[in-house]
JSON list of C-alpha atoms in Angstrom, two decimals:
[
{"chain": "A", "resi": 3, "resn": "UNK", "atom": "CA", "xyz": [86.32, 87.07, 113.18]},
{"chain": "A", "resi": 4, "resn": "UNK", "atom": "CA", "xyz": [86.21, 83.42, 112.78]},
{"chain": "A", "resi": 5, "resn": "UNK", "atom": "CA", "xyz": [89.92, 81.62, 111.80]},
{"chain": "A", "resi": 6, "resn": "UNK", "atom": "CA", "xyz": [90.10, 79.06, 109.07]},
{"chain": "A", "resi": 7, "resn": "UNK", "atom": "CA", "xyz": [92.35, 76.48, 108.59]},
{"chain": "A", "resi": 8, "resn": "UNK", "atom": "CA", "xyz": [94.01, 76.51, 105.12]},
{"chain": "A", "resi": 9, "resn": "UNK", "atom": "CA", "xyz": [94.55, 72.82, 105.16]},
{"chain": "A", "resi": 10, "resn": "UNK", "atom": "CA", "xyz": [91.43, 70.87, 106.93]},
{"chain": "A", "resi": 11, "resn": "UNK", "atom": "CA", "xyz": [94.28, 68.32, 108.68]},
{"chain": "A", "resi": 12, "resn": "UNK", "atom": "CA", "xyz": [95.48, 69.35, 112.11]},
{"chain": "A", "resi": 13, "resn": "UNK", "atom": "CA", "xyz": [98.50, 67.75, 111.70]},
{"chain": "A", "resi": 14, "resn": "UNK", "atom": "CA", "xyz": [99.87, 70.07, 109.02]},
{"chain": "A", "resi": 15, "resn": "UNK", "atom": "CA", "xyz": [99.67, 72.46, 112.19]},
{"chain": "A", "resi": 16, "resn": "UNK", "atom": "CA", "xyz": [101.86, 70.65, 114.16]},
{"chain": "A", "resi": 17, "resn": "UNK", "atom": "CA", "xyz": [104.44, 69.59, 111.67]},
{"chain": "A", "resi": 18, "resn": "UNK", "atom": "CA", "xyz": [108.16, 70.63, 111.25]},
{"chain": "A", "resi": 19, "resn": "UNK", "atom": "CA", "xyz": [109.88, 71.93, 107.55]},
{"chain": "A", "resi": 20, "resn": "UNK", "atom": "CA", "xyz": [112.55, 73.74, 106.53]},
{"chain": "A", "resi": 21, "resn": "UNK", "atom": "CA", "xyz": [111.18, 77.07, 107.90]},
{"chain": "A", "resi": 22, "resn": "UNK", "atom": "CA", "xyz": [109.17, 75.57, 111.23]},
{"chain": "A", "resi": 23, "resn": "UNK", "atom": "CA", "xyz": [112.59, 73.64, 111.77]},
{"chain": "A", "resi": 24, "resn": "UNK", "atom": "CA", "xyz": [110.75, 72.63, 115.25]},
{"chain": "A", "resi": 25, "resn": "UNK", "atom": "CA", "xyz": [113.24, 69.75, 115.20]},
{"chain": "A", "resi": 26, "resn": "UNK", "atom": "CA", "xyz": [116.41, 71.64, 114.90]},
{"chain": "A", "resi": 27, "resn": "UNK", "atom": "CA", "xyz": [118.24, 70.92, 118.41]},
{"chain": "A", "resi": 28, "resn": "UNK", "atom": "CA", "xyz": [118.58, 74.82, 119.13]},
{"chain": "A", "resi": 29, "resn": "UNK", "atom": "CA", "xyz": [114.55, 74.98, 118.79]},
{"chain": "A", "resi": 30, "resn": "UNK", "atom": "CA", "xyz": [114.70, 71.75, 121.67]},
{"chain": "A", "resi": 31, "resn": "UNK", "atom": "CA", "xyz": [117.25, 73.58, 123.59]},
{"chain": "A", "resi": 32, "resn": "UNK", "atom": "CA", "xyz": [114.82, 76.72, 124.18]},
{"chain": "A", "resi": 33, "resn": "UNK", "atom": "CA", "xyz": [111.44, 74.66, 124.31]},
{"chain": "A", "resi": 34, "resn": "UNK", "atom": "CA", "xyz": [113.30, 72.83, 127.41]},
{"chain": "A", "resi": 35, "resn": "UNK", "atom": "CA", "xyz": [114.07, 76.15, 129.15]},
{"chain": "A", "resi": 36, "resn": "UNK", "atom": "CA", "xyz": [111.18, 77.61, 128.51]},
{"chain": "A", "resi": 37, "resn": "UNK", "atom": "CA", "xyz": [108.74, 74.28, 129.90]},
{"chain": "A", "resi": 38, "resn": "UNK", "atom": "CA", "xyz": [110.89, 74.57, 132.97]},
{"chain": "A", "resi": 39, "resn": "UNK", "atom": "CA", "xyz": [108.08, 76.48, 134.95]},
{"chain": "A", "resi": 40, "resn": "UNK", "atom": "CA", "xyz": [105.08, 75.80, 132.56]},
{"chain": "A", "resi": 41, "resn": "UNK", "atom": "CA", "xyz": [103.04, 72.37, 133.99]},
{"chain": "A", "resi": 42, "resn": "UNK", "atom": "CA", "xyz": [100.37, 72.88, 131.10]},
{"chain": "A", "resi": 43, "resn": "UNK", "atom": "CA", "xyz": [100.03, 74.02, 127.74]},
{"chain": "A", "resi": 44, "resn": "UNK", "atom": "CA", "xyz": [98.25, 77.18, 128.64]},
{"chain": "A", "resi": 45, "resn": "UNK", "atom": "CA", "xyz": [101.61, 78.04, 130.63]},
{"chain": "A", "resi": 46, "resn": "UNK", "atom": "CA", "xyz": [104.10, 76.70, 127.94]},
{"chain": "A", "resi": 47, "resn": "UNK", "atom": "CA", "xyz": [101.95, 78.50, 125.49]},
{"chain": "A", "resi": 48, "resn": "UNK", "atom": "CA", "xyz": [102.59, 81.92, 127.61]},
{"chain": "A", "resi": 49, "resn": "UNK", "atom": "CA", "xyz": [105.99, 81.24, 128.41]},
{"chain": "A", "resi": 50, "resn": "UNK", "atom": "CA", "xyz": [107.03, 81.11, 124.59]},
{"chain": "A", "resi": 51, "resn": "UNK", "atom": "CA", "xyz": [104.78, 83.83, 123.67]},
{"chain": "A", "resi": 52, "resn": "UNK", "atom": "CA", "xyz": [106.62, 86.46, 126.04]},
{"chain": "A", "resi": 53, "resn": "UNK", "atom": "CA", "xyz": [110.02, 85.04, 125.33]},
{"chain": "A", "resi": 54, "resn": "UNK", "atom": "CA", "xyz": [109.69, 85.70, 120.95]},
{"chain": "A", "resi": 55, "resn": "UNK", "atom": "CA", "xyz": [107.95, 89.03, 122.25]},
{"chain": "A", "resi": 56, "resn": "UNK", "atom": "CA", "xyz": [110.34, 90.37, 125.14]},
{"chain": "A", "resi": 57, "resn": "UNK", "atom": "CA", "xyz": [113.86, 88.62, 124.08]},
{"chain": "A", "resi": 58, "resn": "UNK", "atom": "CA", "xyz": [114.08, 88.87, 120.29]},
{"chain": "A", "resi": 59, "resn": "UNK", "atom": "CA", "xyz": [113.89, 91.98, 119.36]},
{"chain": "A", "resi": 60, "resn": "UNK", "atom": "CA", "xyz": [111.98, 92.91, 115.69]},
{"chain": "A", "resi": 61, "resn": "UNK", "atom": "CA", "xyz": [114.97, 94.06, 113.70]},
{"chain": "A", "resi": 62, "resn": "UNK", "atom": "CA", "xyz": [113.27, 97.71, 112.61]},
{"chain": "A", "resi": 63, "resn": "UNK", "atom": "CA", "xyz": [113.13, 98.48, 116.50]},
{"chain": "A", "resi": 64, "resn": "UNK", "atom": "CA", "xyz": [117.21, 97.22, 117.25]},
{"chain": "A", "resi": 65, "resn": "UNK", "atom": "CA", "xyz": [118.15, 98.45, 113.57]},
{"chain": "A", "resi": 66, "resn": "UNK", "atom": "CA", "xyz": [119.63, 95.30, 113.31]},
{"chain": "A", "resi": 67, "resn": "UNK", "atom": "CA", "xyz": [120.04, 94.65, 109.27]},
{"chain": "A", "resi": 68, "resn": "UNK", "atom": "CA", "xyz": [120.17, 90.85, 109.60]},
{"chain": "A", "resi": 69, "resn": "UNK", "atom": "CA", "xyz": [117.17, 89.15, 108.02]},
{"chain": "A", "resi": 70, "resn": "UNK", "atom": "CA", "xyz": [115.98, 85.93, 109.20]},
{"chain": "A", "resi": 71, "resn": "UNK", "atom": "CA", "xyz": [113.66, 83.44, 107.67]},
{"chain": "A", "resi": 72, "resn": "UNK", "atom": "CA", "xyz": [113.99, 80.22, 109.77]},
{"chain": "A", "resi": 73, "resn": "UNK", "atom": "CA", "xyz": [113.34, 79.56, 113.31]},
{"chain": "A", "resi": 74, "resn": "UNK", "atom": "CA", "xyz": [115.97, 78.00, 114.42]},
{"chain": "A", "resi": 75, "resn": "UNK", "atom": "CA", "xyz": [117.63, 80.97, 112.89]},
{"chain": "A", "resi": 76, "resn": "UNK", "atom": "CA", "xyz": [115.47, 83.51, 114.56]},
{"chain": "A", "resi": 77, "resn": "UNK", "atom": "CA", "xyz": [116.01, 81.90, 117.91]},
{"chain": "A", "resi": 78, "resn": "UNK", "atom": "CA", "xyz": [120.24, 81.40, 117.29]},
{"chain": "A", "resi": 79, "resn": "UNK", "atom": "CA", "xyz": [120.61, 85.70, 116.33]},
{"chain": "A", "resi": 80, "resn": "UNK", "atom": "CA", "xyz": [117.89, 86.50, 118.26]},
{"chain": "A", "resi": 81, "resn": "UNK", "atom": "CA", "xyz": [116.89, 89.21, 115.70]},
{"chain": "A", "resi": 82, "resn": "UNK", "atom": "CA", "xyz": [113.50, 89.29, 113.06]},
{"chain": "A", "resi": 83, "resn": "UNK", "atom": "CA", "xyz": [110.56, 90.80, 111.88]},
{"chain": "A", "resi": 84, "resn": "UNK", "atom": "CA", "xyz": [106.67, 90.25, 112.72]},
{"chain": "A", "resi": 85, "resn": "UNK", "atom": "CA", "xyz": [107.13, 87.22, 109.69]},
{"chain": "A", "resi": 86, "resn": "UNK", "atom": "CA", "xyz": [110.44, 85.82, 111.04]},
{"chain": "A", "resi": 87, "resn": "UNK", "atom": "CA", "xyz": [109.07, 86.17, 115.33]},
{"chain": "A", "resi": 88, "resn": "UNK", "atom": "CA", "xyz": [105.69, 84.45, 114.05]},
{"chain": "A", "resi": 89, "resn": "UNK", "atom": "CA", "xyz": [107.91, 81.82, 112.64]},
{"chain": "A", "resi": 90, "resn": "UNK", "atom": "CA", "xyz": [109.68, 81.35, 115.73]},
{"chain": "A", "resi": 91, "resn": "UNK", "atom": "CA", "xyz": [106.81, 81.16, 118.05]},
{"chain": "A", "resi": 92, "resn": "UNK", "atom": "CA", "xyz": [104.77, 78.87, 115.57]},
{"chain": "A", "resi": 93, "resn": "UNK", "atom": "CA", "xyz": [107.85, 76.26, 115.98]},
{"chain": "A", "resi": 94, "resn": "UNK", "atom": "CA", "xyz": [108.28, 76.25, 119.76]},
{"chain": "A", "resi": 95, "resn": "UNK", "atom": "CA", "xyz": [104.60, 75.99, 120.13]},
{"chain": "A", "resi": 96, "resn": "UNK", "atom": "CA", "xyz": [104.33, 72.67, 117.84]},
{"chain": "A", "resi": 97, "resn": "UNK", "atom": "CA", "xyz": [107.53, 71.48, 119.46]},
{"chain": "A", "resi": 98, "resn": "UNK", "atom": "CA", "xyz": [105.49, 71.38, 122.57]},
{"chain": "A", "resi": 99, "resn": "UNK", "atom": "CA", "xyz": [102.55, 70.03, 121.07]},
{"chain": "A", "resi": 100, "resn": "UNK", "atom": "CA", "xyz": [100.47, 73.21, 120.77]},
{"chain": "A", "resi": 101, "resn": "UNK", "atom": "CA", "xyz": [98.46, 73.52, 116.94]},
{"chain": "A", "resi": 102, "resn": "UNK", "atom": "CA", "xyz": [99.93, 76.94, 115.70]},
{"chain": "A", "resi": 103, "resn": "UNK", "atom": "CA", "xyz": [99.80, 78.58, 112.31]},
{"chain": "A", "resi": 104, "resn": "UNK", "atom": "CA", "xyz": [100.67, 81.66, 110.59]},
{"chain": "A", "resi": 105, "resn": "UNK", "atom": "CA", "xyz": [98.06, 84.39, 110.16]},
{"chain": "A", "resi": 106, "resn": "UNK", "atom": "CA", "xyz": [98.43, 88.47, 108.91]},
{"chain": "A", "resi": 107, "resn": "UNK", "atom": "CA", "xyz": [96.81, 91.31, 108.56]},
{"chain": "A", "resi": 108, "resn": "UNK", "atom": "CA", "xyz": [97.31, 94.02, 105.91]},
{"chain": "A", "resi": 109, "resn": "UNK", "atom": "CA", "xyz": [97.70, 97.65, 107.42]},
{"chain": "A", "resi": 110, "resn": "UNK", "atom": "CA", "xyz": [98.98, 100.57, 105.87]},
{"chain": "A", "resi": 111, "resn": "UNK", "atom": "CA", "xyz": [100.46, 104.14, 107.69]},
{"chain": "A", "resi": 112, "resn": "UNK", "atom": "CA", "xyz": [98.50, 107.14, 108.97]},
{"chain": "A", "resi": 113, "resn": "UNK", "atom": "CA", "xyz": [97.79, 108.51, 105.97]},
{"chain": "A", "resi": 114, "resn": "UNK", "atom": "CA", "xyz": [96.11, 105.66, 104.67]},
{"chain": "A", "resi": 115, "resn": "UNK", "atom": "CA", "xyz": [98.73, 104.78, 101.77]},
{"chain": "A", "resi": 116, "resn": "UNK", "atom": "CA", "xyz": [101.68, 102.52, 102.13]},
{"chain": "A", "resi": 117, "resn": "UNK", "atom": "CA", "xyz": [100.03, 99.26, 102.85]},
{"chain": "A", "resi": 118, "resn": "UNK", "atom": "CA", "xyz": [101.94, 95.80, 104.17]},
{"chain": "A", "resi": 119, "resn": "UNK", "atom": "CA", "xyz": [101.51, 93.06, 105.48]},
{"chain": "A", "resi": 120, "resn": "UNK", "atom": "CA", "xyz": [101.83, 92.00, 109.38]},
{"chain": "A", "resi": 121, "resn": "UNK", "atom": "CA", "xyz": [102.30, 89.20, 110.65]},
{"chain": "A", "resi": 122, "resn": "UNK", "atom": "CA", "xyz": [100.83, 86.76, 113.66]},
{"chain": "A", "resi": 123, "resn": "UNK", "atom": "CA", "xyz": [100.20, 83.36, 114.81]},
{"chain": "A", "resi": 124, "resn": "UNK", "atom": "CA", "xyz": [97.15, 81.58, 115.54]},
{"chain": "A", "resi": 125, "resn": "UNK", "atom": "CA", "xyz": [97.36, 78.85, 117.98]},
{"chain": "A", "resi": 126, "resn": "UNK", "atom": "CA", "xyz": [95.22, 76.24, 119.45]},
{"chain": "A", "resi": 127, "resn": "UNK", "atom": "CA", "xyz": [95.70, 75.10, 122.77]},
{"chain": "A", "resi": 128, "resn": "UNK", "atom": "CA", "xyz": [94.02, 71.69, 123.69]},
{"chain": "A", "resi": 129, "resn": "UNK", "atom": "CA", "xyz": [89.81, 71.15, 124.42]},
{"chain": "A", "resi": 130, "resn": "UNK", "atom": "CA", "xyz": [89.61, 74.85, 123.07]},
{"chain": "A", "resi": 131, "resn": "UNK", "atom": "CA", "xyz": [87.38, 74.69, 120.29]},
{"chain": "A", "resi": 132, "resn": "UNK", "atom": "CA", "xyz": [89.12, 77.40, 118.22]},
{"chain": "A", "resi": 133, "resn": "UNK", "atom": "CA", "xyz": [91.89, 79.18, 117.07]},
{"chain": "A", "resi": 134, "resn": "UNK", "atom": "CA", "xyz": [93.40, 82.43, 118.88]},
{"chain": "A", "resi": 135, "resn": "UNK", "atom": "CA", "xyz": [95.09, 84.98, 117.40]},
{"chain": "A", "resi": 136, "resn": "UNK", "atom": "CA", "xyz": [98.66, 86.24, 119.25]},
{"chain": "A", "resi": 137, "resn": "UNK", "atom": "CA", "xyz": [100.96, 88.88, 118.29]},
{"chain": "A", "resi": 138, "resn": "UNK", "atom": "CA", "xyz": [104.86, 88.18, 119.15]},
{"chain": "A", "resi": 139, "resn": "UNK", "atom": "CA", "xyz": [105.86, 91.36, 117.16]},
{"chain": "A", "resi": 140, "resn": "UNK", "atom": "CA", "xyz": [107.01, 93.09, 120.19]},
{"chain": "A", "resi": 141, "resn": "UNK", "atom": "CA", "xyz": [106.62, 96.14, 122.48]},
{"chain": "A", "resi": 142, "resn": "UNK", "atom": "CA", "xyz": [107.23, 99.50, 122.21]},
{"chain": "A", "resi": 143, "resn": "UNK", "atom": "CA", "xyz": [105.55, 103.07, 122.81]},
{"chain": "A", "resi": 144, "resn": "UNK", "atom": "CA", "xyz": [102.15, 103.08, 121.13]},
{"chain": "A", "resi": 145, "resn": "UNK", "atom": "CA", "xyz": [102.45, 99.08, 121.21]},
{"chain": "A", "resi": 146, "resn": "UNK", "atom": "CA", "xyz": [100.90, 96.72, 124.00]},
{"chain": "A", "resi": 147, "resn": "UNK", "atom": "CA", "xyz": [100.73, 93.32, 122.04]},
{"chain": "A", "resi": 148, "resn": "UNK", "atom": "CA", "xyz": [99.39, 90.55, 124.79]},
{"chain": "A", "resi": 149, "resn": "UNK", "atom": "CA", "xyz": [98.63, 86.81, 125.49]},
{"chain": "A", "resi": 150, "resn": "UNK", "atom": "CA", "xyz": [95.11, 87.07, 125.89]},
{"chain": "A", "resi": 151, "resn": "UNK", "atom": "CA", "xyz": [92.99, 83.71, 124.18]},
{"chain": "A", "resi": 152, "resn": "UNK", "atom": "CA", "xyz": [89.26, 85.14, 125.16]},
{"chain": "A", "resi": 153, "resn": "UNK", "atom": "CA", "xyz": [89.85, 88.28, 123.71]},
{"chain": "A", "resi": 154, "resn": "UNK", "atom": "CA", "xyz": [92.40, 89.74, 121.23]},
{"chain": "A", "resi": 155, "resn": "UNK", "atom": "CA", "xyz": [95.36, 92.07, 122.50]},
{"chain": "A", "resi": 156, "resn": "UNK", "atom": "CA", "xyz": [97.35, 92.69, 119.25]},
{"chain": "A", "resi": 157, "resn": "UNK", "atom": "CA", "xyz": [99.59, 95.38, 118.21]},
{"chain": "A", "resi": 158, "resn": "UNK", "atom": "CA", "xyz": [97.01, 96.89, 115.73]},
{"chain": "A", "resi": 159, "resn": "UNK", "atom": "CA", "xyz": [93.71, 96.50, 115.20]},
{"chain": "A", "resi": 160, "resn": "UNK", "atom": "CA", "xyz": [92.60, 96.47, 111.55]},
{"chain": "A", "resi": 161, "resn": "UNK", "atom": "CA", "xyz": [90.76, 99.66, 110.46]},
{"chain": "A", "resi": 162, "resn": "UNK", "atom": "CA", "xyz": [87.83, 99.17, 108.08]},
{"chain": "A", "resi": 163, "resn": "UNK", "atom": "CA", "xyz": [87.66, 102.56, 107.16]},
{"chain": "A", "resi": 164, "resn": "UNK", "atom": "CA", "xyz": [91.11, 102.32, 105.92]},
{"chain": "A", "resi": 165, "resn": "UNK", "atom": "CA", "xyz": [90.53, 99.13, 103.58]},
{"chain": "A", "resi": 166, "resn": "UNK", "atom": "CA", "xyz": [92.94, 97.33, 106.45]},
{"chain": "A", "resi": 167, "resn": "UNK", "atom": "CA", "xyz": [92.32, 93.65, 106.61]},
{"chain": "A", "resi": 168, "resn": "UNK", "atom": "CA", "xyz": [92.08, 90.97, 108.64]},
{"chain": "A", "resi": 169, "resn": "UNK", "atom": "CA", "xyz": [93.00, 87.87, 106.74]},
{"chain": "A", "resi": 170, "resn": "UNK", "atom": "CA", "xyz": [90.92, 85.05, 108.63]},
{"chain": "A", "resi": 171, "resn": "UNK", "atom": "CA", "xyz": [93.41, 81.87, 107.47]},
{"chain": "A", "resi": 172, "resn": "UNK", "atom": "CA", "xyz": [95.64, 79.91, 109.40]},
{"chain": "A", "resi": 173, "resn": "UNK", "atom": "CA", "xyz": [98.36, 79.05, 107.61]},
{"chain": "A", "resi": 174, "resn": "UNK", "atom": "CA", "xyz": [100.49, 75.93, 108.06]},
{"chain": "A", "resi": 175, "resn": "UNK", "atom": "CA", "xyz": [103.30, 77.67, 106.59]},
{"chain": "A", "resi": 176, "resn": "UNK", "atom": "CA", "xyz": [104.28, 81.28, 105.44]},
{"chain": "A", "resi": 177, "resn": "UNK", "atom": "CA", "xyz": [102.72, 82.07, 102.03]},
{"chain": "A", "resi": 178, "resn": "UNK", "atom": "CA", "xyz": [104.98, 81.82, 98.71]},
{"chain": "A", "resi": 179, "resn": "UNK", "atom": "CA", "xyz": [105.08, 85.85, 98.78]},
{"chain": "A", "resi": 180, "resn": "UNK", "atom": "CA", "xyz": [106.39, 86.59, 102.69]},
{"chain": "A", "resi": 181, "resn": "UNK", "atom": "CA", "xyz": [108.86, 83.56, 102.43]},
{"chain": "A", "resi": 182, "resn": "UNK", "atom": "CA", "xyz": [109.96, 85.50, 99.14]},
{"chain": "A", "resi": 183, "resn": "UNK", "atom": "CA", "xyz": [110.79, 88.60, 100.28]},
{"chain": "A", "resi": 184, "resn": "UNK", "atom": "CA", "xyz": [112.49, 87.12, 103.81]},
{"chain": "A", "resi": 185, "resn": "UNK", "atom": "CA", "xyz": [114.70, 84.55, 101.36]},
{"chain": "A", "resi": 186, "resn": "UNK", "atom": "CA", "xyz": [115.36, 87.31, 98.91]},
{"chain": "A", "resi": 187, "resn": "UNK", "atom": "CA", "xyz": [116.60, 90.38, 100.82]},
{"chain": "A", "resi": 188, "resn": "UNK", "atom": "CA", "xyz": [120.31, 91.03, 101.46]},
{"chain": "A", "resi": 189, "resn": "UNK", "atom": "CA", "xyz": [119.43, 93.06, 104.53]},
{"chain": "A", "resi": 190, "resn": "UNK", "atom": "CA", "xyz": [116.76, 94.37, 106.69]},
{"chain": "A", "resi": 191, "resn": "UNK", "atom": "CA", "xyz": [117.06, 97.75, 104.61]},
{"chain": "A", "resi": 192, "resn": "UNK", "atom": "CA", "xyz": [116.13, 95.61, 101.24]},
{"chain": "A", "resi": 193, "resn": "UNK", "atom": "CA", "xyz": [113.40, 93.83, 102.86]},
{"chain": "A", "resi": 194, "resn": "UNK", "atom": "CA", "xyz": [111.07, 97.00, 104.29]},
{"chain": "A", "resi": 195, "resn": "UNK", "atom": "CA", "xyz": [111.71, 97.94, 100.60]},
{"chain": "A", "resi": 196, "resn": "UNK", "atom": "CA", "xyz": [110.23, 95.20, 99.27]},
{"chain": "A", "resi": 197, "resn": "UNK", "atom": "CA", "xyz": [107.36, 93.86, 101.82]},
{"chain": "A", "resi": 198, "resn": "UNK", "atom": "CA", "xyz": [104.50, 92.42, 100.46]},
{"chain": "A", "resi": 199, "resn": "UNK", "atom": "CA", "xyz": [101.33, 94.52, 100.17]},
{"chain": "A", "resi": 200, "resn": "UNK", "atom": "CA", "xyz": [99.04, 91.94, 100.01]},
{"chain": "A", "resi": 201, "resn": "UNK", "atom": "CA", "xyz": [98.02, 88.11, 100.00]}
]
């Protein structure tokens, strides 16, 4: 599947708001540990991927009911779901000068009913001439999410004979409807309630 940018300028892809807060200090503090042992953006890139994955957990896994919505956030409670971790990642990637966006898929259970939304970031490492997909949801039985830019290790892979979906744009920022429900919801048990079904 080929990614598309939502907005034609690179540099919305690299800029900081109140949600990719990549210029909050506690978003510096981490980048700075984390580029410790990465020489090159490929490294860096790795390094921030497997920290959002391994070392916040997503909040439906811990049970934690805290919902976050900003990075800075995400990175300070060290607690979020596939939206909130996508966040996170997307901010420490442009903090280090890496193109990253938000992308999702829309999946739905075994039995085919209960659809939502997933979330993932695309990112865009420099002299590669497109965007990757990575999922920082995080592990678990069943789950085997990697950093892989030639060829795509997510946690699910969209069924077509399921009506599952593969939304091919890279957004600079999370869509009116996931910042919604993350802004909206008193707890993690609110939240799964009310996750968006689609785009």
């Amino acid at each position: 599947m080929k990614l598309t940018q939502q907005n034609p300028d690179i540099g919305a892809y690299l800029a900081a708001d109140e949600v990719i807060d990549h210029d909050h200090p506690r978003v510096g503090e981490t980048v700075a540990r984390l580029a410790l042992d990465a020489d090159t953006a490929y490294t860096y890139a790795r390094a921030a991927f497997g920290f959002v994955r391994d070392a916040i957990p997503h909040s439906a896994d811990s049970g934690d009911p805290r919902v976050t919505w900003r990075a800075s956030d995400v990175l300070a409670t060290r607690t979020g779901i596939c939206y909130a971790k996508s966040i996170a990642l997307t901010a420490l990637l442009r903090a280090r000068g890496v193109p990253a966006g938000l992308c999702y898929q829309r999946l739905v259970g075994e039995d085919g009913t209960t659809p939502v939304i997933h979330g993932l970031v695309a990112l865009r490492l420099p002299g590669a001439g497109e965007w990757a997909r990575v999922d920082p949801r995080g592990n678990k039985p069943g789950i085997d999410a990697q950093f892989s830019l030639e060829e795509e290790r997510l946690a699910w892979v969209a069924r077509e004979e399921c009506n599952e979906i593969d939304y091919p744009v890279v957004y600079g920022a999370p869509p009116e409807v996931i910042l919604h429900a993350l802004k909206s919801a008193r707890d993690r048990s609110e939240l799964l309630r009310n996750l968006p079904t689609a785009l």
